[in-house]
Amino acid sequence: MQILVLTLFPEMFTAFWSHGMLRKAIAQESIAAAALNIRNFAADRHQVTDDRPYGGGSGMVMKPEPLAAAIRAAKERAPDARTILMSPQGRVFNQALARELAALPGMILICGRYEGVDDRLGVDLIADELSIGDYVLTGGEVAAMAVIDAVTRLIPGVLGGEDSAECDSFANGLLEHPHYTRPPVFEGAEVPGVLLTGHHRNIERWRLEASLLRTFVHRPDLLQERELTPQEADILRRWHDSLGRLIAERALPADDRRR
Ligand code: 4FV
């Protein structure tokens, strides 16, 4: 995959992609990544890239000309890449979108600054808009980095055997099960016994139950967005029955004021 980032601060990406998974992905040519400075596409002597907003108001707006020139230059280098503006108005990024983007031949990620970019950069220059969440950043760079990281690790061959994307959070639409490693006892807290048995089917079942419980407690909305597998339905039904029994056996009559 070819990844081009258009930004006023290309140096922010130098460190970002020279470590860890991204460094490895570039070294094994799973991705080719470069950051282009939008200021280099400003035609005027002072290379101005922002100006005051029409209609008044605080802050500055990114000028259309340098951005349009930068996007056209990037499309020269990566003709099949999708041009994506990082902005709070975009589709909210999630694992499903990460999988969608990981199948693309390339991405041109446009990082705004100031109040945003001039709205006349049409769909021929900006094919897509992505938001990493409902909050306002001072620039699109951090958002672009989140997208690059989440997408690159899904490219086949980038994550080695030891850490695969298959059992990711959200890979099956559930939160991930808890993880443990040595020592077996930490400050008095033990590792769940089943994980030490080597009994893979019991371990898989325990992990699925732990995933369901975490998702039910912390992100019940995720359970509304997906079907339940027969195994998952079986687990929830068992909880439902034991909760029903507990309530039947232990619940005080409604008018009991003892507690
Ligand atoms: C943002 C987000 C974001 C808006 C104005 C940059 C800032 C400034 N990008 N997801 N949330 N962008 O807040 O992607 O130009």
PDB file of N, CA, C and O and ligand atoms in Angstrom, residues 60 62 85-91 110-117 130-144, ligand 1:
ATOM      1  N   MET A  60      -8.103  30.977  11.674  1.00  0.00           N
ATOM      2  CA  MET A  60      -7.727  31.062  10.251  1.00  0.00           C
ATOM      3  C   MET A  60      -8.240  29.811   9.530  1.00  0.00           C
ATOM      4  O   MET A  60      -8.639  28.837  10.159  1.00  0.00           O
ATOM      5  N   MET A  62      -7.470  27.108   6.101  1.00  0.00           N
ATOM      6  CA  MET A  62      -6.430  26.705   5.136  1.00  0.00           C
ATOM      7  C   MET A  62      -6.882  27.079   3.725  1.00  0.00           C
ATOM      8  O   MET A  62      -7.999  26.763   3.300  1.00  0.00           O
ATOM      9  N   LEU A  85      -9.722  13.356   3.706  1.00  0.00           N
ATOM     10  CA  LEU A  85      -9.490  14.497   4.613  1.00  0.00           C
ATOM     11  C   LEU A  85      -9.811  14.059   6.040  1.00  0.00           C
ATOM     12  O   LEU A  85     -10.890  13.499   6.282  1.00  0.00           O
ATOM     13  N   MET A  86      -8.900  14.278   6.952  1.00  0.00           N
ATOM     14  CA  MET A  86      -9.171  13.998   8.372  1.00  0.00           C
ATOM     15  C   MET A  86      -9.934  15.193   8.932  1.00  0.00           C
ATOM     16  O   MET A  86      -9.430  16.319   8.902  1.00  0.00           O
ATOM     17  N   SER A  87     -11.149  14.972   9.378  1.00  0.00           N
ATOM     18  CA  SER A  87     -11.941  16.090   9.929  1.00  0.00           C
ATOM     19  C   SER A  87     -13.084  15.586  10.809  1.00  0.00           C
ATOM     20  O   SER A  87     -13.587  14.479  10.609  1.00  0.00           O
ATOM     21  N   PRO A  88     -13.515  16.409  11.770  1.00  0.00           N
ATOM     22  CA  PRO A  88     -14.618  16.005  12.656  1.00  0.00           C
ATOM     23  C   PRO A  88     -15.921  15.769  11.888  1.00  0.00           C
ATOM     24  O   PRO A  88     -16.831  15.127  12.391  1.00  0.00           O
ATOM     25  N   GLN A  89     -15.985  16.223  10.647  1.00  0.00           N
ATOM     26  CA  GLN A  89     -17.223  16.042   9.840  1.00  0.00           C
ATOM     27  C   GLN A  89     -17.225  14.700   9.137  1.00  0.00           C
ATOM     28  O   GLN A  89     -18.194  14.336   8.484  1.00  0.00           O
ATOM     29  N   GLY A  90     -16.124  13.945   9.269  1.00  0.00           N
ATOM     30  CA  GLY A  90     -15.999  12.699   8.505  1.00  0.00           C
ATOM     31  C   GLY A  90     -16.743  11.520   9.107  1.00  0.00           C
ATOM     32  O   GLY A  90     -17.295  11.612  10.205  1.00  0.00           O
ATOM     33  N   ARG A  91     -16.727  10.373   8.381  1.00  0.00           N
ATOM     34  CA  ARG A  91     -17.260   9.109   8.903  1.00  0.00           C
ATOM     35  C   ARG A  91     -16.413   8.739  10.112  1.00  0.00           C
ATOM     36  O   ARG A  91     -15.201   8.883  10.075  1.00  0.00           O
ATOM     37  N   ILE A 110      -5.079  13.833   4.146  1.00  0.00           N
ATOM     38  CA  ILE A 110      -4.921  15.294   4.175  1.00  0.00           C
ATOM     39  C   ILE A 110      -5.153  15.787   5.603  1.00  0.00           C
ATOM     40  O   ILE A 110      -6.212  15.530   6.182  1.00  0.00           O
ATOM     41  N   CYS A 111      -4.148  16.451   6.159  1.00  0.00           N
ATOM     42  CA  CYS A 111      -4.217  16.919   7.545  1.00  0.00           C
ATOM     43  C   CYS A 111      -4.483  18.422   7.584  1.00  0.00           C
ATOM     44  O   CYS A 111      -3.636  19.212   7.143  1.00  0.00           O
ATOM     45  N   GLY A 112      -5.661  18.774   8.101  1.00  0.00           N
ATOM     46  CA  GLY A 112      -5.991  20.198   8.230  1.00  0.00           C
ATOM     47  C   GLY A 112      -5.306  20.780   9.454  1.00  0.00           C
ATOM     48  O   GLY A 112      -4.789  20.048  10.306  1.00  0.00           O
ATOM     49  N   ARG A 113      -5.287  22.102   9.501  1.00  0.00           N
ATOM     50  CA  ARG A 113      -4.828  22.839  10.682  1.00  0.00           C
ATOM     51  C   ARG A 113      -5.762  24.036  10.829  1.00  0.00           C
ATOM     52  O   ARG A 113      -6.680  24.214  10.023  1.00  0.00           O
ATOM     53  N   TYR A 114      -5.565  24.824  11.857  1.00  0.00           N
ATOM     54  CA  TYR A 114      -6.422  26.009  12.082  1.00  0.00           C
ATOM     55  C   TYR A 114      -7.889  25.596  12.215  1.00  0.00           C
ATOM     56  O   TYR A 114      -8.168  24.497  12.706  1.00  0.00           O
ATOM     57  N   GLU A 115      -8.794  26.402  11.755  1.00  0.00           N
ATOM     58  CA  GLU A 115     -10.230  26.088  11.908  1.00  0.00           C
ATOM     59  C   GLU A 115     -10.665  25.004  10.944  1.00  0.00           C
ATOM     60  O   GLU A 115     -11.747  24.436  11.067  1.00  0.00           O
ATOM     61  N   GLY A 116      -9.831  24.721   9.939  1.00  0.00           N
ATOM     62  CA  GLY A 116     -10.209  23.724   8.935  1.00  0.00           C
ATOM     63  C   GLY A 116      -9.771  24.164   7.555  1.00  0.00           C
ATOM     64  O   GLY A 116      -9.003  25.125   7.424  1.00  0.00           O
ATOM     65  N   VAL A 117     -10.238  23.438   6.530  1.00  0.00           N
ATOM     66  CA  VAL A 117      -9.823  23.748   5.162  1.00  0.00           C
ATOM     67  C   VAL A 117     -10.987  24.390   4.401  1.00  0.00           C
ATOM     68  O   VAL A 117     -12.157  24.170   4.739  1.00  0.00           O
ATOM     69  N   LEU A 130     -12.740  11.389   7.093  1.00  0.00           N
ATOM     70  CA  LEU A 130     -12.743  10.492   8.251  1.00  0.00           C
ATOM     71  C   LEU A 130     -12.536  11.279   9.531  1.00  0.00           C
ATOM     72  O   LEU A 130     -11.742  12.220   9.566  1.00  0.00           O
ATOM     73  N   SER A 131     -13.270  10.875  10.568  1.00  0.00           N
ATOM     74  CA  SER A 131     -13.065  11.453  11.900  1.00  0.00           C
ATOM     75  C   SER A 131     -12.647  10.342  12.851  1.00  0.00           C
ATOM     76  O   SER A 131     -13.181   9.238  12.774  1.00  0.00           O
ATOM     77  N   ILE A 132     -11.699  10.629  13.741  1.00  0.00           N
ATOM     78  CA  ILE A 132     -11.334   9.586  14.709  1.00  0.00           C
ATOM     79  C   ILE A 132     -12.149   9.719  15.989  1.00  0.00           C
ATOM     80  O   ILE A 132     -11.964   8.969  16.935  1.00  0.00           O
ATOM     81  N   GLY A 133     -13.073  10.705  16.011  1.00  0.00           N
ATOM     82  CA  GLY A 133     -13.926  10.803  17.198  1.00  0.00           C
ATOM     83  C   GLY A 133     -14.486  12.203  17.363  1.00  0.00           C
ATOM     84  O   GLY A 133     -13.995  13.175  16.761  1.00  0.00           O
ATOM     85  N   ASP A 134     -15.536  12.286  18.156  1.00  0.00           N
ATOM     86  CA  ASP A 134     -16.255  13.562  18.340  1.00  0.00           C
ATOM     87  C   ASP A 134     -15.569  14.461  19.346  1.00  0.00           C
ATOM     88  O   ASP A 134     -16.053  14.653  20.464  1.00  0.00           O
ATOM     89  N   TYR A 135     -14.406  14.950  18.964  1.00  0.00           N
ATOM     90  CA  TYR A 135     -13.682  15.945  19.756  1.00  0.00           C
ATOM     91  C   TYR A 135     -12.828  16.720  18.754  1.00  0.00           C
ATOM     92  O   TYR A 135     -12.631  16.280  17.630  1.00  0.00           O
ATOM     93  N   VAL A 136     -12.303  17.897  19.138  1.00  0.00           N
ATOM     94  CA  VAL A 136     -11.575  18.741  18.178  1.00  0.00           C
ATOM     95  C   VAL A 136     -10.081  18.749  18.474  1.00  0.00           C
ATOM     96  O   VAL A 136      -9.669  19.021  19.603  1.00  0.00           O
ATOM     97  N   LEU A 137      -9.299  18.383  17.466  1.00  0.00           N
ATOM     98  CA  LEU A 137      -7.836  18.403  17.573  1.00  0.00           C
ATOM     99  C   LEU A 137      -7.326  19.720  16.994  1.00  0.00           C
ATOM    100  O   LEU A 137      -8.061  20.417  16.276  1.00  0.00           O
ATOM    101  N   THR A 138      -6.061  20.042  17.226  1.00  0.00           N
ATOM    102  CA  THR A 138      -5.502  21.264  16.633  1.00  0.00           C
ATOM    103  C   THR A 138      -5.006  20.996  15.213  1.00  0.00           C
ATOM    104  O   THR A 138      -4.682  21.913  14.471  1.00  0.00           O
ATOM    105  N   GLY A 139      -4.951  19.698  14.873  1.00  0.00           N
ATOM    106  CA  GLY A 139      -4.493  19.356  13.526  1.00  0.00           C
ATOM    107  C   GLY A 139      -4.887  17.931  13.197  1.00  0.00           C
ATOM    108  O   GLY A 139      -5.169  17.142  14.103  1.00  0.00           O
ATOM    109  N   GLY A 140      -4.928  17.599  11.925  1.00  0.00           N
ATOM    110  CA  GLY A 140      -5.327  16.258  11.494  1.00  0.00           C
ATOM    111  C   GLY A 140      -4.222  15.226  11.600  1.00  0.00           C
ATOM    112  O   GLY A 140      -4.455  14.038  11.374  1.00  0.00           O
ATOM    113  N   GLU A 141      -3.010  15.632  11.963  1.00  0.00           N
ATOM    114  CA  GLU A 141      -1.862  14.703  11.975  1.00  0.00           C
ATOM    115  C   GLU A 141      -2.071  13.530  12.923  1.00  0.00           C
ATOM    116  O   GLU A 141      -1.864  12.373  12.554  1.00  0.00           O
ATOM    117  N   VAL A 142      -2.484  13.815  14.133  1.00  0.00           N
ATOM    118  CA  VAL A 142      -2.675  12.727  15.107  1.00  0.00           C
ATOM    119  C   VAL A 142      -3.741  11.749  14.600  1.00  0.00           C
ATOM    120  O   VAL A 142      -3.611  10.529  14.730  1.00  0.00           O
ATOM    121  N   ALA A 143      -4.771  12.302  13.970  1.00  0.00           N
ATOM    122  CA  ALA A 143      -5.836  11.451  13.419  1.00  0.00           C
ATOM    123  C   ALA A 143      -5.288  10.588  12.284  1.00  0.00           C
ATOM    124  O   ALA A 143      -5.558   9.382  12.209  1.00  0.00           O
ATOM    125  N   ALA A 144      -4.472  11.191  11.424  1.00  0.00           N
ATOM    126  CA  ALA A 144      -3.877  10.432  10.314  1.00  0.00           C
ATOM    127  C   ALA A 144      -2.996   9.311  10.852  1.00  0.00           C
ATOM    128  O   ALA A 144      -3.021   8.186  10.347  1.00  0.00           O
TER     129      ALA A 144
HETATM  130  C1  4FV B   1     -10.207  15.594  13.585  1.00  0.00           C
HETATM  131  C2  4FV B   1     -10.961  14.612  14.230  1.00  0.00           C
HETATM  132  C3  4FV B   1     -10.037  16.981  14.041  1.00  0.00           C
HETATM  133  C4  4FV B   1     -10.349  20.105  13.130  1.00  0.00           C
HETATM  134  C5  4FV B   1      -9.760  21.441  12.867  1.00  0.00           C
HETATM  135  C6  4FV B   1      -8.018  19.798  12.796  1.00  0.00           C
HETATM  136  C7  4FV B   1      -9.195  19.241  13.528  1.00  0.00           C
HETATM  137  C8  4FV B   1      -8.280  21.269  12.698  1.00  0.00           C
HETATM  138  N1  4FV B   1      -9.678  15.056  12.484  1.00  0.00           N
HETATM  139  N2  4FV B   1     -10.836  13.465  13.492  1.00  0.00           N
HETATM  140  N3  4FV B   1     -11.666  14.688  15.375  1.00  0.00           N
HETATM  141  N4  4FV B   1      -9.418  17.825  13.166  1.00  0.00           N
HETATM  142  O1  4FV B   1     -10.458  17.343  15.139  1.00  0.00           O
HETATM  143  O2  4FV B   1     -10.075  13.771  12.464  1.00  0.00           O
HETATM  144  O3  4FV B   1      -7.931  21.702  11.432  1.00  0.00           O
END
